[in-house]
Coordinates of C-alpha atoms in Angstrom, one line a residue:
Chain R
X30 CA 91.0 119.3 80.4
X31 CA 91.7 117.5 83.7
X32 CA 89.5 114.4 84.3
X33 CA 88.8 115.2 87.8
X34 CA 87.6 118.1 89.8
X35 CA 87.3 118.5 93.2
X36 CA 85.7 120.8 95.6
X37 CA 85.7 122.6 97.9
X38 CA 89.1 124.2 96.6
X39 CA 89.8 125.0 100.0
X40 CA 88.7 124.1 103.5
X41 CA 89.6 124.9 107.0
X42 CA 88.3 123.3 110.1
X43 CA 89.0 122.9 113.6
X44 CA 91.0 119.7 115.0
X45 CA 88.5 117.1 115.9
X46 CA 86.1 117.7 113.1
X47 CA 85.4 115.8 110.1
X48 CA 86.2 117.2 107.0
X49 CA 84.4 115.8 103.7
X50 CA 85.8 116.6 99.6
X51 CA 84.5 115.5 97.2
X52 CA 86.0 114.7 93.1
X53 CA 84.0 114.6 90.0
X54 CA 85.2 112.6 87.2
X55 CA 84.3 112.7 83.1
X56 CA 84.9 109.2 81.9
X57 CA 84.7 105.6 82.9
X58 CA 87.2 104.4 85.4
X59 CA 88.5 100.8 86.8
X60 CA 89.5 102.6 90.0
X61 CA 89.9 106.0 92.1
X62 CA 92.5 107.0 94.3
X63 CA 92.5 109.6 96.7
X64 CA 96.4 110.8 97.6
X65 CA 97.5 114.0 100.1
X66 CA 100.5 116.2 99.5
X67 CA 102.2 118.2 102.2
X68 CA 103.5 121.3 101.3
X69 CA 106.3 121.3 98.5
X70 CA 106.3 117.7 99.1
X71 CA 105.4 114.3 96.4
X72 CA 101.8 112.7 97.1
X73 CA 101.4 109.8 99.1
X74 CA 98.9 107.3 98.6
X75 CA 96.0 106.8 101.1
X76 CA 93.0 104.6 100.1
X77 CA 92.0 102.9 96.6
X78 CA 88.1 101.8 95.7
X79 CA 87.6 100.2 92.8
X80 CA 84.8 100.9 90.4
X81 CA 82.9 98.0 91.5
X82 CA 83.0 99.0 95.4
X83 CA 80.8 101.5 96.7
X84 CA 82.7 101.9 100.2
X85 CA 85.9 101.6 101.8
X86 CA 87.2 102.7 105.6
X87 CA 90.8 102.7 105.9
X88 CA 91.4 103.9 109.9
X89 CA 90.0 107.8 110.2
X90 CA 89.3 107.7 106.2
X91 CA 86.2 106.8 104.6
X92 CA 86.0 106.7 101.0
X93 CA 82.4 106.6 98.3
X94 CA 82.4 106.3 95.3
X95 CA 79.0 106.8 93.1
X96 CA 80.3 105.7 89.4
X97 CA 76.8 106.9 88.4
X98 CA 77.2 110.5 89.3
X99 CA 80.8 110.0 88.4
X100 CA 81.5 111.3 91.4
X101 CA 83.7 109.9 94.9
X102 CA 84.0 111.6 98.4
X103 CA 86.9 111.4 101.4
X104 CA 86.1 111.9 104.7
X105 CA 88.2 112.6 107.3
X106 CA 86.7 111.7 110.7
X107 CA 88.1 113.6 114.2
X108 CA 90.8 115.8 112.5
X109 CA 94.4 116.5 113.6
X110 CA 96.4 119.4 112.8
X111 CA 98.8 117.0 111.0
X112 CA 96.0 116.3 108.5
X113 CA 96.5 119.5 106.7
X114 CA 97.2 119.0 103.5
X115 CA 95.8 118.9 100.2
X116 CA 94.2 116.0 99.3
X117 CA 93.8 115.1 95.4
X118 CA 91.8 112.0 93.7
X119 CA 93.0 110.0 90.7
X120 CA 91.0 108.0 88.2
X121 CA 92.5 105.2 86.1
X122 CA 90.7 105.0 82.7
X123 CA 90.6 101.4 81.4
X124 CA 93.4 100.8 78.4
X125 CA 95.9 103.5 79.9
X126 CA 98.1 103.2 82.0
X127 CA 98.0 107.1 83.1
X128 CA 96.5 108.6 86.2
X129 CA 94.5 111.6 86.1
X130 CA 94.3 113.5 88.9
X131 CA 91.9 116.3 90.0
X132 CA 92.2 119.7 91.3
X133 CA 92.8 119.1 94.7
X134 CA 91.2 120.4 97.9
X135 CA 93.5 122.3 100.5
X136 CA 92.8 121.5 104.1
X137 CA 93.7 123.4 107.2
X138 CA 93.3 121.9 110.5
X139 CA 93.5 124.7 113.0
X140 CA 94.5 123.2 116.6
Chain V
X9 CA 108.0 104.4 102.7
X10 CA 108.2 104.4 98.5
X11 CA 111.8 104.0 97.7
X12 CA 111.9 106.4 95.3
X13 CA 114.7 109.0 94.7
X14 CA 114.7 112.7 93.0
X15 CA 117.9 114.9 93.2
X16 CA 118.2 117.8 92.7
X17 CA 115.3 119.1 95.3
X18 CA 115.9 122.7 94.2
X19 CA 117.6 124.0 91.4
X20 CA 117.9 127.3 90.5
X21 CA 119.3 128.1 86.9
X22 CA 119.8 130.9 84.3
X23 CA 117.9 130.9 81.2
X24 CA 119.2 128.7 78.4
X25 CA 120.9 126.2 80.6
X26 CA 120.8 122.3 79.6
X27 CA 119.4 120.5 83.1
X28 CA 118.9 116.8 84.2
X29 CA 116.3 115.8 86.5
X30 CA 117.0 112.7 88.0
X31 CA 114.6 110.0 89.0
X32 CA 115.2 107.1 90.5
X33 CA 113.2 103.8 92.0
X34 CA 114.8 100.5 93.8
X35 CA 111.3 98.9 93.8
X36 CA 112.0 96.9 90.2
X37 CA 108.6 98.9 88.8
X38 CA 107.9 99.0 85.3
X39 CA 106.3 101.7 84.8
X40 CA 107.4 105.6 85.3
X41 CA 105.7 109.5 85.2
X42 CA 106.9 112.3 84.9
X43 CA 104.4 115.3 86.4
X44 CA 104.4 118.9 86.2
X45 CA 102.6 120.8 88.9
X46 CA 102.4 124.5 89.8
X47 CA 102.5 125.5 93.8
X48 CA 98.2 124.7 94.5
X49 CA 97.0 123.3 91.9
X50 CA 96.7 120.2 90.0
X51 CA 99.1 117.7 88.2
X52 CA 99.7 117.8 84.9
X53 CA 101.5 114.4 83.3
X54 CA 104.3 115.1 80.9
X55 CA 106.0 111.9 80.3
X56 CA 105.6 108.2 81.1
X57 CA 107.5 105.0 80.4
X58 CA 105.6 101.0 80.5
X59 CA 109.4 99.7 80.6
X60 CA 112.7 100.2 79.3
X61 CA 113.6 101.8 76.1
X62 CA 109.4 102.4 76.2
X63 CA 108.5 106.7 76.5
X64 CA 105.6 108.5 76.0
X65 CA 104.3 112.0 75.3
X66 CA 101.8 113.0 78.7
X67 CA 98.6 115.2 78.4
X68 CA 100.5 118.7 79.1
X69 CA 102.7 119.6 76.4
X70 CA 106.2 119.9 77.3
X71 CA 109.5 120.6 75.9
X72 CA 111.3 118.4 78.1
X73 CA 112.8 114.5 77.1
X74 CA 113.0 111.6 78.8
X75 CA 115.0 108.3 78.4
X76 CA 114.6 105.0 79.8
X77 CA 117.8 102.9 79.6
X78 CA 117.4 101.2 83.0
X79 CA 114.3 99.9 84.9
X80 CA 115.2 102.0 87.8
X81 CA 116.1 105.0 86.2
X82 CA 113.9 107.6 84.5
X83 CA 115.6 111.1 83.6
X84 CA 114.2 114.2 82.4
X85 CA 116.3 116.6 80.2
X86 CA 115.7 120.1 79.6
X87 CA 117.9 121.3 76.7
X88 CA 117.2 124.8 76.9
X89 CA 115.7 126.1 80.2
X90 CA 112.9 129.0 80.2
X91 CA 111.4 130.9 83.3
X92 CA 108.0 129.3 81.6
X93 CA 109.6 126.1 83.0
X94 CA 110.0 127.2 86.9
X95 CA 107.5 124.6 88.7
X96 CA 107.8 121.4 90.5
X97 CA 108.9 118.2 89.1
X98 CA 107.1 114.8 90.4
X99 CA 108.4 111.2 89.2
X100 CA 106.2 108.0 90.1
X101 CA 106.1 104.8 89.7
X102 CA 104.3 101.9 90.0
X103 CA 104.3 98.0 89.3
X104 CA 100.7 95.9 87.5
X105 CA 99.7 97.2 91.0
X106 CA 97.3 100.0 91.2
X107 CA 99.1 102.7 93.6
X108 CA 101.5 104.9 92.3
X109 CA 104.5 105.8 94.1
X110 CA 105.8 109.3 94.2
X111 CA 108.9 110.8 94.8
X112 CA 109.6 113.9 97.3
X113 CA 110.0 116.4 94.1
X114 CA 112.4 119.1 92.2
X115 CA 111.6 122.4 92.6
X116 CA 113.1 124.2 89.6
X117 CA 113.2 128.4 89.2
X118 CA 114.5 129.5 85.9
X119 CA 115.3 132.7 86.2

């Protein structure tokens, strides 16, 4: 099964909001990426934390990660319409290579 | 911007047809992934190369090939084409770097 899960599935908000998903994860990682995907489009990298960091801010983004609960959350601060998306996070288990990458959680910004 | 290419972007094919997915990076990254993903949900890795003339079998089972003969070129082959194979096609890359790169996608119906 997929390492990573991520909830809420789906969320809709209203522009100028912050929106908050969070991604649960099985094993041991040496980082977590979070990535968005437009619509029929490939995923585009947005913010990295490695498993010894516990916080990172990248502009409107901030990103936590809890490797205790296994667990990381994205928030999105003062939302835009042009934030909608669906936003999926990727762990990196040590001595691969691979990514795994959770469910994903849809956004909708409504303007 | 990633400089990484996919052609075709749609493709629409009868059942038993031979297709090539074509994936290309100008980056010089070692590494390559193939990924599977249905419209909404999550990705599903089918393939992945560390370097040339290097493949590997992903997670999700799939009856696709790949073959790496050039740094910056990763192919997948389907010999025989099934409607069980309509979905979307993602290839990445990355370098020792952590953040994969992702193309834009082929969207491929089999009908």
């Amino acid at each position: 099964s997929q390492q990573g899960e991520e909830d809420p599935q789906a969320l809709s908000i209203q522009e100028g909001e912050n929106a908050t998903m969070n991604c649960s994860y099985k094993t041991s990682i040496n980082n977590l990426q979070w990535y968005r995907q437009n619509s029929g489009r490939g995923l585009v990298h947005l913010i990295l934390i490695r498993s010894n960091e516990r916080e990172k801010h990248s502009g409107r983004l901030r990103v936590t990660l809890d490797t205790s609960k296994k667990s990381s959350s994205l928030l999105i601060t003062a939302s835009r319409a042009a934030d909608t998306a669906s936003y999926f996070c990727a762990t990196d288990p040590p001595g691969t290579y691979k990514y795994i990458f959770g469910t994903g959680t849809r956004l909708k910004v409504l303007a | 911007e990633a400089d990484i290419y996919q052609t075709p972007r749609y493709l629409v094919i009868g059942t038993g047809k031979k297709i090539t997915l074509e994936c290309s990076q100008t980056m010089g990254h070692d590494k390559m992934y193939w990924y599977q993903q249905d419209p909404g949900m999550e990705l599903h890795l089918i393939h992945y190369s560390y370097g040339v003339n290097s493949t590997e079998k992903g997670d999700l089972s799939s009856e696709s090939t790949v073959s790496r003969i050039r740094t910056e070129h990763f192919p997948l082959t389907l010999e025989s084409a099934r409607p069980s194979h309509t979905s979307q096609y993602l290839c990445a890359s990355k370098s020792s770097a952590e953040t994969q790169y992702f193309g834009p996608g082929t969207r491929l119906l089999v009908l």
